[in-house]
PDB file of C-alpha atoms in Angstrom:
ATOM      1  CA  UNK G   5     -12.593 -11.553   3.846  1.00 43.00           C
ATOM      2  CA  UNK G   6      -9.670 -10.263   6.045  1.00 37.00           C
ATOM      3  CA  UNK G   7     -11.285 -11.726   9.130  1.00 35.00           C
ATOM      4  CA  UNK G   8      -8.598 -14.101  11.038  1.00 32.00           C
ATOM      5  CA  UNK G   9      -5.888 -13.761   8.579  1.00 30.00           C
ATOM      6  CA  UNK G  10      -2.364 -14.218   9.960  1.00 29.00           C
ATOM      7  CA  UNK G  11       0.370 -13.432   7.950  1.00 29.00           C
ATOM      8  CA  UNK G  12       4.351 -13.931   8.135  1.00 29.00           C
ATOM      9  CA  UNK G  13       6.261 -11.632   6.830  1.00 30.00           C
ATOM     10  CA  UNK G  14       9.412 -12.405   3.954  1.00 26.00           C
ATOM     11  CA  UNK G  15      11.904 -10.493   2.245  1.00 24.00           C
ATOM     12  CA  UNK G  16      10.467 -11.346  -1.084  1.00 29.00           C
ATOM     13  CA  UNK G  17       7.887 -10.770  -3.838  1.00 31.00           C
ATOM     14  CA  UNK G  18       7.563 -12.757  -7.273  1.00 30.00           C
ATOM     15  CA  UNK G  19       7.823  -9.645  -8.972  1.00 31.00           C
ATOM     16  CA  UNK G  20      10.643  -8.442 -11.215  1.00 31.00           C
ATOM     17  CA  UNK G  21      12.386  -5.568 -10.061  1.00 32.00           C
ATOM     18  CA  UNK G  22      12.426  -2.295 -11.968  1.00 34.00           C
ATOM     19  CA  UNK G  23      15.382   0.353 -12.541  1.00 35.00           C
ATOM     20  CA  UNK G  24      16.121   2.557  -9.217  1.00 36.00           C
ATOM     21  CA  UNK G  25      16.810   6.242  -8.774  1.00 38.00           C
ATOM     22  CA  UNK G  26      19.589   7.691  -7.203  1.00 42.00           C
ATOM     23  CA  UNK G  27      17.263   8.397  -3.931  1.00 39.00           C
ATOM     24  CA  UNK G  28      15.921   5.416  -3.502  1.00 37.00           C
ATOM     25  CA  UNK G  29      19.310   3.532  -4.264  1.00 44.00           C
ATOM     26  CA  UNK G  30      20.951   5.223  -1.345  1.00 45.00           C
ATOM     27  CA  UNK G  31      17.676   4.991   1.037  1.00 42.00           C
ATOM     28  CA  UNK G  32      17.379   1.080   0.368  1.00 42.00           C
ATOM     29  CA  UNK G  33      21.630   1.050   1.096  1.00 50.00           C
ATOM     30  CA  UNK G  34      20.625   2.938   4.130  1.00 48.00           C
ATOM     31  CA  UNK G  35      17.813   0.825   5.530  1.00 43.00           C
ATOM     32  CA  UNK G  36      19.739  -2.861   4.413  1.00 41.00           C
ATOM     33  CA  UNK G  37      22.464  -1.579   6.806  1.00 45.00           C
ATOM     34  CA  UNK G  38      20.224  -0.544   9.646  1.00 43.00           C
ATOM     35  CA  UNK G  39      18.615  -4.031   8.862  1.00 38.00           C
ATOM     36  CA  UNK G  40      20.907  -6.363   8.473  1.00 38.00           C
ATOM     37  CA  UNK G  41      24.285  -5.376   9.809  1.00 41.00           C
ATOM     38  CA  UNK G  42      26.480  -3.538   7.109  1.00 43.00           C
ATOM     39  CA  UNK G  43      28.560  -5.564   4.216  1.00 44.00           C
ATOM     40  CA  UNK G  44      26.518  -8.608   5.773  1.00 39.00           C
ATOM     41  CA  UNK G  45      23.455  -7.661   3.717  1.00 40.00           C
ATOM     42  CA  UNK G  46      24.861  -8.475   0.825  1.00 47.00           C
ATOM     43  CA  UNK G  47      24.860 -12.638   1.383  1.00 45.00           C
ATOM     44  CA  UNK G  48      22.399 -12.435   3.378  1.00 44.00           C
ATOM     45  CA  UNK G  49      19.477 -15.061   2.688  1.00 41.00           C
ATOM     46  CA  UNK G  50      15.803 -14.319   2.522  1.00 43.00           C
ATOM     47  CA  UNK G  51      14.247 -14.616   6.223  1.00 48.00           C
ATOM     48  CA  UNK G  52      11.637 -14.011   7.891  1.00 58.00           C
ATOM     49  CA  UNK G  53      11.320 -10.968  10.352  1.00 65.00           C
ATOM     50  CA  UNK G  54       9.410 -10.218  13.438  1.00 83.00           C
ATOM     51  CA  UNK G  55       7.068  -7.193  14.713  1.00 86.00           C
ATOM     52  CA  UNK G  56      10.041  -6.464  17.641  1.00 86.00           C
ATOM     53  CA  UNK G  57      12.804  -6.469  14.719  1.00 85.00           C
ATOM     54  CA  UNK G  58      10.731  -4.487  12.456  1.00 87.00           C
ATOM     55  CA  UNK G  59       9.809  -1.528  14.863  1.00 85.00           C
ATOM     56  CA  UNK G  60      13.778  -1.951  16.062  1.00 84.00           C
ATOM     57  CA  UNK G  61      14.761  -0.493  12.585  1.00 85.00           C
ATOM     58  CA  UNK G  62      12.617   3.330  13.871  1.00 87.00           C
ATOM     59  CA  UNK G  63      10.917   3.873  11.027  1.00 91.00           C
ATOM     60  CA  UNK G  64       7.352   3.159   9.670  1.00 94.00           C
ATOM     61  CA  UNK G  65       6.915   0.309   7.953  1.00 95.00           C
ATOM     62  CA  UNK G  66       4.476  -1.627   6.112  1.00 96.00           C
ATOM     63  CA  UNK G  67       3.620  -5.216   4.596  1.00 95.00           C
ATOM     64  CA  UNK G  68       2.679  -5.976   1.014  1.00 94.00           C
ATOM     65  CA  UNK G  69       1.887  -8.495  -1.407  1.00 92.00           C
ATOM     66  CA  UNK G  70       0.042  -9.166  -4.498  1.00 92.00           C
ATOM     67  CA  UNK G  71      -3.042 -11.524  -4.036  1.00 91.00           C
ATOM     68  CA  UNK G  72      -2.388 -15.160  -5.180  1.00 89.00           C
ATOM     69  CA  UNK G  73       0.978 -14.996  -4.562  1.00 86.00           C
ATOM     70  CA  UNK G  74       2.146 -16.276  -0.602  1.00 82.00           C
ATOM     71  CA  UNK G  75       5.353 -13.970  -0.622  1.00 83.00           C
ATOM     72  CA  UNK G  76       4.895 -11.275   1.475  1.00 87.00           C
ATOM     73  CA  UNK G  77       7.504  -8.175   1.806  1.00 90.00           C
ATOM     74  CA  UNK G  78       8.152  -5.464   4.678  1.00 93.00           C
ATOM     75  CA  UNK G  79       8.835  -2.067   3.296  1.00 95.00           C
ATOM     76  CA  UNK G  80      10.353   0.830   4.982  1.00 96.00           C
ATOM     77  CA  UNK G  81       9.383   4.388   4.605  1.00 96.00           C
ATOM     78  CA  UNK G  82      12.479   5.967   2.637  1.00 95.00           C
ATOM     79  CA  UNK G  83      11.129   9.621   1.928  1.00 94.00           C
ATOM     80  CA  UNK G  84       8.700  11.985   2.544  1.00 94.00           C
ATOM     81  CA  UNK G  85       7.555  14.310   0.034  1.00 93.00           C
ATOM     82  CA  UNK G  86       4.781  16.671   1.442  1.00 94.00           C
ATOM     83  CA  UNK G  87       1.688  14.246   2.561  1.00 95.00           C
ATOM     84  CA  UNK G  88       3.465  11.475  -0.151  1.00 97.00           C
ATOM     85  CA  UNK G  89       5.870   8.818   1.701  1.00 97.00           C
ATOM     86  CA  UNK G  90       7.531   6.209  -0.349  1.00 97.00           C
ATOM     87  CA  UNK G  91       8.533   2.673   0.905  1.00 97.00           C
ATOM     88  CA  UNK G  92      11.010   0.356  -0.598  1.00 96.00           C
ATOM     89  CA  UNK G  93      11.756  -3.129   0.038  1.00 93.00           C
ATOM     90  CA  UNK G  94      15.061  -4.894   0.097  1.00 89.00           C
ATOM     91  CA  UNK G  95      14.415  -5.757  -3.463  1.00 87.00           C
ATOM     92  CA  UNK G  96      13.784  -2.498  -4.677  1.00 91.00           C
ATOM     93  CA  UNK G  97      10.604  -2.348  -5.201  1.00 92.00           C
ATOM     94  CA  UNK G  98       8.558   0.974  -3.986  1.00 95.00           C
ATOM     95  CA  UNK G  99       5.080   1.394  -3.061  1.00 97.00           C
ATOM     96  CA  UNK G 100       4.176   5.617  -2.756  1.00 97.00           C
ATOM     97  CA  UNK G 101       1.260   6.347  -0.254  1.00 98.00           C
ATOM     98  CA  UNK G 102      -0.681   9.262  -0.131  1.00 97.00           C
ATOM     99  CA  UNK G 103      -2.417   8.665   3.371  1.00 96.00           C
ATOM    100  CA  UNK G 104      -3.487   4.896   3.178  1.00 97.00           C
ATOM    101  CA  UNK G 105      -4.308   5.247  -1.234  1.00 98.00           C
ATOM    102  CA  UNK G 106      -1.381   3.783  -2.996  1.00 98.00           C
ATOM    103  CA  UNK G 107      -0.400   5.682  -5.187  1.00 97.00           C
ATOM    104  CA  UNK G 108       2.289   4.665  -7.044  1.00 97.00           C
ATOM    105  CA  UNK G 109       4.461   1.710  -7.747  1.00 96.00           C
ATOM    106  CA  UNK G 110       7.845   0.492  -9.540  1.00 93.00           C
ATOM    107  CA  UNK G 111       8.892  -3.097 -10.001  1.00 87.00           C
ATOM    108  CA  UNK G 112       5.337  -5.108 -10.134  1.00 80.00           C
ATOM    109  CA  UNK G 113       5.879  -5.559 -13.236  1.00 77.00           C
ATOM    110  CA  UNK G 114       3.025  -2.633 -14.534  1.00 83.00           C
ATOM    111  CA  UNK G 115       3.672   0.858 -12.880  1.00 91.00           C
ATOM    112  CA  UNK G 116       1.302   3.085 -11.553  1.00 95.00           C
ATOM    113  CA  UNK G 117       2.980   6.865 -12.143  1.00 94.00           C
ATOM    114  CA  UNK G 118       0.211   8.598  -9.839  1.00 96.00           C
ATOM    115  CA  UNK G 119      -3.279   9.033  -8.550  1.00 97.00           C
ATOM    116  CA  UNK G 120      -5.420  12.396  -8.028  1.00 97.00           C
ATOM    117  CA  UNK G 121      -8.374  12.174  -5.778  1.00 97.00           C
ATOM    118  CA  UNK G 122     -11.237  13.976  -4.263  1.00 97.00           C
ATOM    119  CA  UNK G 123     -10.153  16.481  -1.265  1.00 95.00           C
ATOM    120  CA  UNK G 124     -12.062  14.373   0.990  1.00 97.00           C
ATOM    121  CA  UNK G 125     -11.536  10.589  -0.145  1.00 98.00           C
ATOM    122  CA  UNK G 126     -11.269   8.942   3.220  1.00 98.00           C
ATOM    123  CA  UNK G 127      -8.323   6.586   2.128  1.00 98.00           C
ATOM    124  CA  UNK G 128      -6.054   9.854   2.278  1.00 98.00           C
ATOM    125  CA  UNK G 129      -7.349  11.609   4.990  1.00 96.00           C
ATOM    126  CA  UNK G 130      -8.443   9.537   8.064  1.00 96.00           C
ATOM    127  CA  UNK G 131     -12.090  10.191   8.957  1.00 97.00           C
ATOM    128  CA  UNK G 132     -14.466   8.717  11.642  1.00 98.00           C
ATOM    129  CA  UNK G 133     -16.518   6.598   9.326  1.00 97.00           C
ATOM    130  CA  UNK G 134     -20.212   7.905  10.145  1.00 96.00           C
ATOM    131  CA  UNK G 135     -18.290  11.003   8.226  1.00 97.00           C
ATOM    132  CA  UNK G 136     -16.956   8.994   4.949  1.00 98.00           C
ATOM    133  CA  UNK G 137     -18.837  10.596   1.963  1.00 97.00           C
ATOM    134  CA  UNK G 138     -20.786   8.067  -0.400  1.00 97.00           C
ATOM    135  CA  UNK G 139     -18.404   8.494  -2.833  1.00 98.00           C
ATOM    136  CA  UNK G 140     -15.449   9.800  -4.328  1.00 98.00           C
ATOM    137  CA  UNK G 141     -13.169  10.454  -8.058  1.00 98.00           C
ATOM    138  CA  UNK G 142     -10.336   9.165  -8.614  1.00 98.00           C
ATOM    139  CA  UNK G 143      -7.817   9.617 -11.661  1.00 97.00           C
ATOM    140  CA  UNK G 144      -4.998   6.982 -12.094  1.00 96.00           C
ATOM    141  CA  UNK G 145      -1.877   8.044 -14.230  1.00 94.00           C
ATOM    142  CA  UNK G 146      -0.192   4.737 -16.349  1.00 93.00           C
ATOM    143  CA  UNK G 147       2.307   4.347 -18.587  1.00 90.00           C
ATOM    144  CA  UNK G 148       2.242   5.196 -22.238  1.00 83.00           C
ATOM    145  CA  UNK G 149       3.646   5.933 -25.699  1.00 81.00           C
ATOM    146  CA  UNK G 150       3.176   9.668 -25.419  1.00 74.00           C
ATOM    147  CA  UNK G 151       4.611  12.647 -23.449  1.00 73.00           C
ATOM    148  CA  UNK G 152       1.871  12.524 -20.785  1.00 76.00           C
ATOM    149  CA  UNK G 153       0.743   9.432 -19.423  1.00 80.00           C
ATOM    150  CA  UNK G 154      -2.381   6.975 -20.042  1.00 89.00           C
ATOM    151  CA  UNK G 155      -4.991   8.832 -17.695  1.00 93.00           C
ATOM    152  CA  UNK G 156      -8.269   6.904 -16.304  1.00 94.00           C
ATOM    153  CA  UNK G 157     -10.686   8.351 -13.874  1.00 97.00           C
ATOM    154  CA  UNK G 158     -12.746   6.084 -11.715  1.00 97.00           C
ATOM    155  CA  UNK G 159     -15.972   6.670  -9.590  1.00 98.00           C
ATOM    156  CA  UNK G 160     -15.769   4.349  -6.509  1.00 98.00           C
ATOM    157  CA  UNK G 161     -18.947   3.961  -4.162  1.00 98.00           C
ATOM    158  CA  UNK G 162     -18.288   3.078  -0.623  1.00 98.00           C
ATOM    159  CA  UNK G 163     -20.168   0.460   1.424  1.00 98.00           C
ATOM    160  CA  UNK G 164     -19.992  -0.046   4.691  1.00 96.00           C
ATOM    161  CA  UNK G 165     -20.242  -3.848   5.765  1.00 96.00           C
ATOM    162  CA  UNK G 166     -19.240  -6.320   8.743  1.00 97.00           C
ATOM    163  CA  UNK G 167     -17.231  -6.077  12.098  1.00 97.00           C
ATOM    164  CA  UNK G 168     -14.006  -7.507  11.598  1.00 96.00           C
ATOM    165  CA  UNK G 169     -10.706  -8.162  12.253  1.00 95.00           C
ATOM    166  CA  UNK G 170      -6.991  -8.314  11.036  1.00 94.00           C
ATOM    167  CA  UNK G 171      -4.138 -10.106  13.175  1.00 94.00           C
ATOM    168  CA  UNK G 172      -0.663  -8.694  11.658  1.00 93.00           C
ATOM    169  CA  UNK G 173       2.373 -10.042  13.144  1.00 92.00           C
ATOM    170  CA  UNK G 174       0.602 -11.268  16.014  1.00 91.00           C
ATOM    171  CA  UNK G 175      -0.956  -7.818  16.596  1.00 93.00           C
ATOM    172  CA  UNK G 176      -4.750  -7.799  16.359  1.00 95.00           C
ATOM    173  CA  UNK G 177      -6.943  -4.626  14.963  1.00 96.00           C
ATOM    174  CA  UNK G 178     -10.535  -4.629  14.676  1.00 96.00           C
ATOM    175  CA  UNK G 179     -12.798  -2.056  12.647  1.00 97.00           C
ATOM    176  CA  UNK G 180     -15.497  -2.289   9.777  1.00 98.00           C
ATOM    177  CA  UNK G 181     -15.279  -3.443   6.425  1.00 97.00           C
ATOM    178  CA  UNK G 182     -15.695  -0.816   4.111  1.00 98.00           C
ATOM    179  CA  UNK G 183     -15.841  -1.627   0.244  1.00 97.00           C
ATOM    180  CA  UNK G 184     -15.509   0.788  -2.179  1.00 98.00           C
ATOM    181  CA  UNK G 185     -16.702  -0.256  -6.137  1.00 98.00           C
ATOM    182  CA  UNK G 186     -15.018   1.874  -8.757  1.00 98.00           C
ATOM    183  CA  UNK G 187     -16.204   1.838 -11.767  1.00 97.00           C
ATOM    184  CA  UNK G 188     -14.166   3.406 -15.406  1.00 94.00           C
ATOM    185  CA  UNK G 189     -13.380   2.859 -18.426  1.00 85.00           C
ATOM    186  CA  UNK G 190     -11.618  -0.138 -18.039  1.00 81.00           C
ATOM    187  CA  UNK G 191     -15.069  -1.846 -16.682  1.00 92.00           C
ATOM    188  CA  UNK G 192     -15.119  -1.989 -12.720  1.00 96.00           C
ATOM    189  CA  UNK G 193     -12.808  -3.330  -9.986  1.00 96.00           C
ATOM    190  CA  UNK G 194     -13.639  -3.272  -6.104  1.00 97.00           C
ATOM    191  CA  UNK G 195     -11.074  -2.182  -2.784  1.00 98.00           C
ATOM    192  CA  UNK G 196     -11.654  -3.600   0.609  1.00 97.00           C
ATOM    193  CA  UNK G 197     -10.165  -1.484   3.649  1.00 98.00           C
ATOM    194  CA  UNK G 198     -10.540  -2.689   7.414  1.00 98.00           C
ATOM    195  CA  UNK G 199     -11.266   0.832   9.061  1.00 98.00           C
ATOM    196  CA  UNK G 200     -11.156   1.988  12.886  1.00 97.00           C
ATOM    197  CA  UNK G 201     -14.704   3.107  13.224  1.00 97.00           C
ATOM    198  CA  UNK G 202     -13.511   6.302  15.149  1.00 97.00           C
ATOM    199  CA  UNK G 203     -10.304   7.238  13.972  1.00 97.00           C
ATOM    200  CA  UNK G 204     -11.233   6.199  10.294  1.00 97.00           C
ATOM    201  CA  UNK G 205      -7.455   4.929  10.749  1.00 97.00           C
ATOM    202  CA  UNK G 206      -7.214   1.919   7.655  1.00 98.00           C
ATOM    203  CA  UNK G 207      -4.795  -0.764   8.716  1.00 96.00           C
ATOM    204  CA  UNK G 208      -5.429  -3.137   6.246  1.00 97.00           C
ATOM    205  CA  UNK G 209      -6.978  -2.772   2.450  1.00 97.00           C
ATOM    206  CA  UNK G 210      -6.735  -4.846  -0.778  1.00 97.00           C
ATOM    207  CA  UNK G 211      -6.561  -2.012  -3.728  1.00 97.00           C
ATOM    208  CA  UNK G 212      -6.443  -1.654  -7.152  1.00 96.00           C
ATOM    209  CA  UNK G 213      -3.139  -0.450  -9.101  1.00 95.00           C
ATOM    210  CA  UNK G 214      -4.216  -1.321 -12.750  1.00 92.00           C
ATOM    211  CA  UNK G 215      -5.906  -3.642 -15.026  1.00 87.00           C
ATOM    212  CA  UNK G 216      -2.847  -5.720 -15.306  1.00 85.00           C
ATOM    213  CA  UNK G 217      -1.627  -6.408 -12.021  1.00 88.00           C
ATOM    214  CA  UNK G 218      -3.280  -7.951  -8.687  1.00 91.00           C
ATOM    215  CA  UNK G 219      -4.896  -6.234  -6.245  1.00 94.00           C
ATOM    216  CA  UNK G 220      -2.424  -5.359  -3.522  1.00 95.00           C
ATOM    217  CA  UNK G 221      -3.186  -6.530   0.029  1.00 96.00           C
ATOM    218  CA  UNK G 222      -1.417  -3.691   1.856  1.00 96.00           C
ATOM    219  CA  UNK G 223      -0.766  -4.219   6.007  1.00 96.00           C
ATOM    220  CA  UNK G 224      -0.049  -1.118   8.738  1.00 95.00           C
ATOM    221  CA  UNK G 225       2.649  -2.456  11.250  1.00 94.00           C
ATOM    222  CA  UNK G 226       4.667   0.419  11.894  1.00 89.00           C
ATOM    223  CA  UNK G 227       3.566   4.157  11.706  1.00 85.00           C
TER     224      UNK G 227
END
């Protein structure tokens, strides 16, 4: 599935936005002037960026979008918390990562609060791949009517499959394909992850976020 896929990267998603913390407002304020120059930011029109202008900007950085939809977005890491690292986009939208697992989300338009996993899911903690376990638990917190959130919990079974290979912004990587089918009480959904066979480094996955968005196709370009 991900082998010879090129993809350009845009400031934009199709996504409505969602409300931003104080945090996050000053981080994206931060990165737009790092970016873009200042008060320039502000009229600045949607454009494309390139790998050079992307690792220019010092910080780690990723690509996203939501399959079926061509807009792609670069997000920049704006905070750390422990092993959780948030990235925002010049809209405002956030992806959090614990390792490679998303794990959280505002503005696509159905949050994802959190996720808890097994202590040795592979997605968090990079491991050479004849070590990935057969499978692993996961629990994803969503939104609902009631002081503690809508909780789900998942069992996903990994499989490894084909050689392949991921060109992102003209950089290529090459690894396995690992799927992992995850099965709940919602019914089952399936992640893909392109994984360095010795570093168990993940530089490019499609994953799951809820029953009511698209899987996100999720792209390493800057650690």
């Amino acid at each position: 599935m991900m082998k010879g896929l090129a993809i350009a990267c845009v400031f934009a998603l199709a996504a409505c936005g969602s409300g931003r913390n104080l945090v996050m407002e000053r981080a994206l304020e931060d990165l737009t002037e790092d970016i873009l120059g200042g008060d320039a930011a502000d009229d600045a029109p949607a454009r494309a960026l390139g790998r050079a202008e992307i690792e220019a900007a010092n910080r780690p950085a990723i690509l996203a979008r939501l399959v079926g939809d061509s807009s792609v977005t670069v997000l920049y890491q704006a905070t750390a918390n422990g092993p959780y690292d948030s990235y925002i986009s010049e809209l405002g939208q956030t992806l959090v990562l614990h390792g490679h697992l998303v794990t959280g989300t505002r503005g696509l338009g159905y949050d994802l609060l959190s996720v808890a996993t097994s202590r040795n899911d592979p997605v968090v903690r990079p491991t050479p791949l004849s070590n990935w376990p057969q499978t692993v638990n996961r629990t994803y917190e969503f939104p609902a009517f009631s002081a503690q959130g809508r909780m789900e919990t998942y069992r996903c079974i990994f499989e490894l499959g084909d050689a392949s290979e991921a060109v992102i912004l003209g950089r290529r990587h090459t690894g396995i394909e690992v799927s992992e089918t995850c099965s709940g009480p919602d019914g089952t959904f399936e992640n893909l992850h392109l994984v360095d066979p010795g570093s168990g480094l993940i530089w490019r996955s499609l994953q799951w976020t809820g029953p009511d968005v698209a899987l996100i196709d999720l792209q390493i370009v800057a650690r």
